[in-house]
C-alpha positions in Angstrom: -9.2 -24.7 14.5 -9.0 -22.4 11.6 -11.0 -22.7 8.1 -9.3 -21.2 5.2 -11.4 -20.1 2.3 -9.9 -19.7 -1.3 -10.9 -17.1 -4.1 -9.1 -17.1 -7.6 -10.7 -13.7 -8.4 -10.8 -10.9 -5.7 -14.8 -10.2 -7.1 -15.7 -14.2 -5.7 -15.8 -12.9 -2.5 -18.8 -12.5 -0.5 -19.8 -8.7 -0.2 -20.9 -9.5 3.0 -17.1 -10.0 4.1 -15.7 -7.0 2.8 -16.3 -4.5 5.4 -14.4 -7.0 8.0 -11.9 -7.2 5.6 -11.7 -3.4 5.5 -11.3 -3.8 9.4 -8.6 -6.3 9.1 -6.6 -4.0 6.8 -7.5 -0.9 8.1 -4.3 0.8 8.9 -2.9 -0.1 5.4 -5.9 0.4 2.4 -8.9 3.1 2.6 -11.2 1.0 0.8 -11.3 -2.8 -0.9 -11.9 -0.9 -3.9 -8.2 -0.1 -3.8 -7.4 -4.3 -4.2 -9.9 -4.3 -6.3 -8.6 -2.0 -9.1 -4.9 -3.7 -8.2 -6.2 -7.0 -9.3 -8.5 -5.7 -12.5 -5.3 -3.5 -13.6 -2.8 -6.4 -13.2 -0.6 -7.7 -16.3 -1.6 -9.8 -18.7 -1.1 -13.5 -17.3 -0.7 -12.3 -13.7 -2.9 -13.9 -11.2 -4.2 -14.1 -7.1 -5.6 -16.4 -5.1 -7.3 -14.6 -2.0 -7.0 -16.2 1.4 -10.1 -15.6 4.1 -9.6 -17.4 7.2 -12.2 -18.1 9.8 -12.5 -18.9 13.5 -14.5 -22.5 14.5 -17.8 -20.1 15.7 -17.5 -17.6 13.3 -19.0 -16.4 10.1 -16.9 -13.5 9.6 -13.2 -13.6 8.3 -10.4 -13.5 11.1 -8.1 -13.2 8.8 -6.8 -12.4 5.1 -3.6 -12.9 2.7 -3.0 -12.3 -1.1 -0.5 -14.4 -3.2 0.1 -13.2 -6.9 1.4 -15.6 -9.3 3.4 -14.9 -12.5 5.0 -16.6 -15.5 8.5 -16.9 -15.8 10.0 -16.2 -18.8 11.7 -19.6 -19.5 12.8 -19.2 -23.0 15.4 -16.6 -21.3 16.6 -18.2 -18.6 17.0 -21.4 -19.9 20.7 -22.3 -21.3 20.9 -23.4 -24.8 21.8 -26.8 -24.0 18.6 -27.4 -22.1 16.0 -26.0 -24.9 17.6 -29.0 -26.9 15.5 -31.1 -25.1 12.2 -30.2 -26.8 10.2 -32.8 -25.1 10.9 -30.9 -22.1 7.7 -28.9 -20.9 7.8 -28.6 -17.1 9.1 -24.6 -17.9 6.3 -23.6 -19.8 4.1 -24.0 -16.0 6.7 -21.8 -14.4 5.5 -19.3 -11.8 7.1 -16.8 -9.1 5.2 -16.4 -6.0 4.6 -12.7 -4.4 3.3 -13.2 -1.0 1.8 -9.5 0.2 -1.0 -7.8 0.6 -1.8 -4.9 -2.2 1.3 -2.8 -1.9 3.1 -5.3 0.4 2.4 -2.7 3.8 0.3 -4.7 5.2 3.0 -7.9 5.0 2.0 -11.5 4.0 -1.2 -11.3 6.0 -3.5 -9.5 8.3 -5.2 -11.1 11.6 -7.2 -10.4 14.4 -4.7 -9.8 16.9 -6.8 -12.7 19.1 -6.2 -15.0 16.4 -2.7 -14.0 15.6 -0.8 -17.1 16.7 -2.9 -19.4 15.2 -3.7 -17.9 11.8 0.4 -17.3 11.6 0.2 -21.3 11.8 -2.0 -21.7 9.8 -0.6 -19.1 6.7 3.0 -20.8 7.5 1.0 -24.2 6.6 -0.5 -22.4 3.1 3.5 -21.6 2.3 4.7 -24.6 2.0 2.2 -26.0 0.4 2.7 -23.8 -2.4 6.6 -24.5 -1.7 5.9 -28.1 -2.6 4.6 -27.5 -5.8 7.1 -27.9 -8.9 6.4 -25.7 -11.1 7.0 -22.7 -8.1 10.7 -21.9 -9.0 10.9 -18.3 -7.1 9.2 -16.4 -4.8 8.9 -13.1 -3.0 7.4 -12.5 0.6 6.7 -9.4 2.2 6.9 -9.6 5.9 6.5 -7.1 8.4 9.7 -7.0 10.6 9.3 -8.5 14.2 5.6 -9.3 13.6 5.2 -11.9 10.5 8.7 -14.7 10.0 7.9 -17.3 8.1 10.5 -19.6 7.4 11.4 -21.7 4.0 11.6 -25.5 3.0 13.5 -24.3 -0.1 17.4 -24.2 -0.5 17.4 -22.0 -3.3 19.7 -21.0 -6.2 19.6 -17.6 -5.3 18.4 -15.3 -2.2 17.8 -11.6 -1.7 17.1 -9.8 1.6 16.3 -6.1 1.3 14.2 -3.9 3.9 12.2 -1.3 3.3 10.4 1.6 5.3 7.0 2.0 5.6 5.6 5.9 6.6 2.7 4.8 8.8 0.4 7.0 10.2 0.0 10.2 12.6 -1.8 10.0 15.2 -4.2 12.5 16.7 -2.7 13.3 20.3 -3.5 16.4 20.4 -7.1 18.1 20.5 -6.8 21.2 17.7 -4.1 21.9 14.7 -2.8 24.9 16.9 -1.8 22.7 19.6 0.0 20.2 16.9 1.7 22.8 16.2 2.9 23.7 19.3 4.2 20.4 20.0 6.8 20.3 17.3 10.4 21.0 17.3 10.8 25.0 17.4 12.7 24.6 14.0 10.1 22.9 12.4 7.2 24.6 13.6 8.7 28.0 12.4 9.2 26.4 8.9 5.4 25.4 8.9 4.4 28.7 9.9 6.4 30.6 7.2 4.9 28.4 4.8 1.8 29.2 5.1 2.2 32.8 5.6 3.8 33.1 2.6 1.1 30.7 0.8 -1.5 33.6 2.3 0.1 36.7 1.6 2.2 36.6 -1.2 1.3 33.9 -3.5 -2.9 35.0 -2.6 -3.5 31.4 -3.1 -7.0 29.9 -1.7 -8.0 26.7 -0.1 -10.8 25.0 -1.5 -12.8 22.2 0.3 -14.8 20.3 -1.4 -17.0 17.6 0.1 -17.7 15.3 -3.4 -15.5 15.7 -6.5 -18.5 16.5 -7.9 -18.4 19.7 -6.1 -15.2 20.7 -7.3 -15.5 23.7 -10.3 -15.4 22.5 -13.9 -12.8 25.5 -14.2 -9.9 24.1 -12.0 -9.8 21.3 -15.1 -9.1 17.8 -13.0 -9.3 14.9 -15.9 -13.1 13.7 -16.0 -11.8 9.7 -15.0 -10.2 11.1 -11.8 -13.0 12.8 -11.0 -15.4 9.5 -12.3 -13.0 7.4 -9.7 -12.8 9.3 -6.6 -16.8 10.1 -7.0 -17.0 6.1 -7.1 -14.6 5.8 -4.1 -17.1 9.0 -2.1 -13.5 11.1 -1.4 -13.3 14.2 -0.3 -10.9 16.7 -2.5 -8.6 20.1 -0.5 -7.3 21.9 -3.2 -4.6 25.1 -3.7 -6.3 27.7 -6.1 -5.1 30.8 -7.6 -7.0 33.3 -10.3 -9.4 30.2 -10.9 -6.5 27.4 -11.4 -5.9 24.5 -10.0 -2.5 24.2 -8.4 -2.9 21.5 -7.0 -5.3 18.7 -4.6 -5.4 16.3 -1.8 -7.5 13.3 -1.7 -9.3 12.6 1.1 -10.9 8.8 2.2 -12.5 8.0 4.6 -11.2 4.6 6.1 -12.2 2.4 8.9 -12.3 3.2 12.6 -11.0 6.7 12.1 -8.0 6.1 10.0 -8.0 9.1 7.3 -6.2 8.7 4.1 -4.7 11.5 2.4 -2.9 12.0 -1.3 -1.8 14.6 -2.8 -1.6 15.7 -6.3 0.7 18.7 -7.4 -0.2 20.1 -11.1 2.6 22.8 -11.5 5.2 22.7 -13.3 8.9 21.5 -11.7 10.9 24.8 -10.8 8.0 27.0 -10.9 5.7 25.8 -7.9 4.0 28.4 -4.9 2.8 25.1 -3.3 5.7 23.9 -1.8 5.8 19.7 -0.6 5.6 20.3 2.8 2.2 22.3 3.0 0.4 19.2 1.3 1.2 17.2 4.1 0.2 20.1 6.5 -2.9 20.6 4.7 -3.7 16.8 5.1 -2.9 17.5 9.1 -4.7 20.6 9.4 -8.0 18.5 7.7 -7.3 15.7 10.2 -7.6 17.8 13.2 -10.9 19.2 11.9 -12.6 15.8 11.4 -14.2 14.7 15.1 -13.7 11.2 13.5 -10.4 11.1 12.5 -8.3 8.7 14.7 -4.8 8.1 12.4 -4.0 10.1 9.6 -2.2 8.4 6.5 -0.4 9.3 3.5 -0.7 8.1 0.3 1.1 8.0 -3.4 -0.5 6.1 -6.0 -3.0 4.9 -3.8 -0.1 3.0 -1.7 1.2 4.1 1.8 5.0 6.2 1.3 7.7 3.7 0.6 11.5 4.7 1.2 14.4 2.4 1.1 16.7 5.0 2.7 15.8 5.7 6.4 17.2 8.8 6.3 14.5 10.4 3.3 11.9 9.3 6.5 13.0 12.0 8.7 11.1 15.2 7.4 7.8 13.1 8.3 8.9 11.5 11.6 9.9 15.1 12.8 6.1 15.9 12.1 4.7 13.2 13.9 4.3 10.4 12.0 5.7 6.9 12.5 7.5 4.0 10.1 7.5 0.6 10.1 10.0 -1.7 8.5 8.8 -4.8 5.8 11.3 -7.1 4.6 11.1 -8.2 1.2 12.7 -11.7 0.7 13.5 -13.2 -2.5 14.2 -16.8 -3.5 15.2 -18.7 -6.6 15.1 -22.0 -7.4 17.1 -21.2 -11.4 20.5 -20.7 -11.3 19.3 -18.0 -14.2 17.1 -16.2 -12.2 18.8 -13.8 -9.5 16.3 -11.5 -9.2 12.8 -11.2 -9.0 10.2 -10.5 -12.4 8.5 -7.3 -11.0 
């Protein structure tokens, strides 16, 4: 038997749970202070309902889903005809569902892989409860492919079915950065090399590693909240300097069981750079191999794992190692109106 838990507010939930949590989700998020800055920075009228599910002889969570709910606009999707009817209020309650995690890489939910089975039961039971309700008229859910169906009482208005790619992470099969090397394709490996060869000798540019944004010289100029943020979050920061200027930075966290996550952050201008794309990521990989700790190494943008709705913009980092998985994104309507979802 499973126990299910509901918060309204991701800051209700016991601190004692979090670093499970963190567990749970550790392939997907560095920290829970990534949700947590999702939820404080949502929309105006958006809202969550947190989802911590529990074995019968346990006190720690097993398992973990996010639903966002927000309003639907009903004064423009109703037809003229039907605002007549002023005594009408059932649209003013109206809500569309998101089902996913954070970004949505994670999926709908995240289990202990022991408890998968049942706590898929048991989230399948949570969905159409909120299915039921009548003031749900649409809804999103973000399911990993192969891994997290979930099917629908509904027969909607509208459906939409698109899947997405997920860049997951590399991981660390091999014991130095040399020997990474040598295991890529010739063509690839020679690119890498003339990268940074020409990074070294003719732009003279400098790698700086810094172990606390604090750390990092009040010269190279990174905005004082970034810095206020990632000190809060204990990152690490790899930068590209030149003549005392910033070109440009990684950030570094530190997740769960080895799982490193890395973002970066060009600062020069479009059509002038010396950094070019592909040595952030090799900068991130060359860091990975020099942390003993470091088990899976993970990109970020906007503190969310890469995202790419063509397969083929995946193959620059699958020839370097790292993996993909797909997440299906399905839509459903209950309005006629309404063919597509809010956000």
């Amino acid at each position: 038997m499973i126990i299910v838990q509901r918060f309204h507010s991701i800051h209700e939930i016991d601190p004692e749970f979090i670093p499970n949590l963190e567990v749970l989700l550790q392939e997907d998020i560095a920290s829970f202070n990534i949700l947590v800055e999702r939820h404080d920075s949502a929309p105006a009228g958006h809202a969550f309902t947190y989802f911590l599910f529990f074995g019968p002889t346990q006190n720690t969570p097993i398992g973990f889903a996010q639903l966002g709910l927000m309003p639907v606009p009903a004064d423009d999707l109703r037809a003229w005809y039907k605002k007549l009817a002023f005594w009408d209020k059932d649209h003013l309650a109206w809500k569309q569902l998101s089902w996913k995690i954070g970004d949505g890489s994670a999926g709908i939910c995240a289990f202990d892989p022991k408890y998968f089975r049942s706590g898929k039961d048991k989230m399948q039971e949570i969905v159409r409860e909120y299915e039921a309700r009548p003031e749900i008229v649409s809804q999103e859910v973000n399911s990993i492919k192969g891994l997290q169906e979930f099917t629908s009482t509904w027969i909607p208005e509208h459906t939409l079915t698109k899947e997405v790619y997920i860049l997951e992470g590399l991981t660390k099969a091999s014991k130095t950065y040399q020997d990474y090397l040598a295991g890529l394709n010739q063509g690839i490996r020679e690119d890498v090399r003339k990268s940074w060869k020409e990074l070294h000798k003719k732009g003279q540019i400098n790698l700086g590693d810094y172990q606390s944004p604090a750390d990092v010289p009040r010269s190279l100029s990174i905005p004082a909240t970034q810095l206020e943020t990632w000190i809060r979050w204990g990152a690490q920061v790899l930068t590209f300097e030149k003549d005392h200027k910033l070109l440009g930075c990684l950030l570094v966290l530190q997740g769960k069981n080895g799982n490193i996550f890395f973002e970066p952050f060009p600062f020069e201008p479009e059509g002038e750079t010396l950094v070019r794309d592909e040595l952030y990521t090799q900068y991130a990989i060359l860091k990975f191999f020099e942390m003993p700790e470091a088990r899976r190494c993970h990109l970020m943008k906007f503190g969310s794992k890469l995202v790419f709705e063509d397969k083929e913009d995946l193959k620059f980092f699958l020839s370097q190692g790292f993996q993909q998985k797909t997440v299906v994104r399905h839509f459903q309507s209950r309005l006629r109106e309404l063919e597509r979802p809010l956000c």
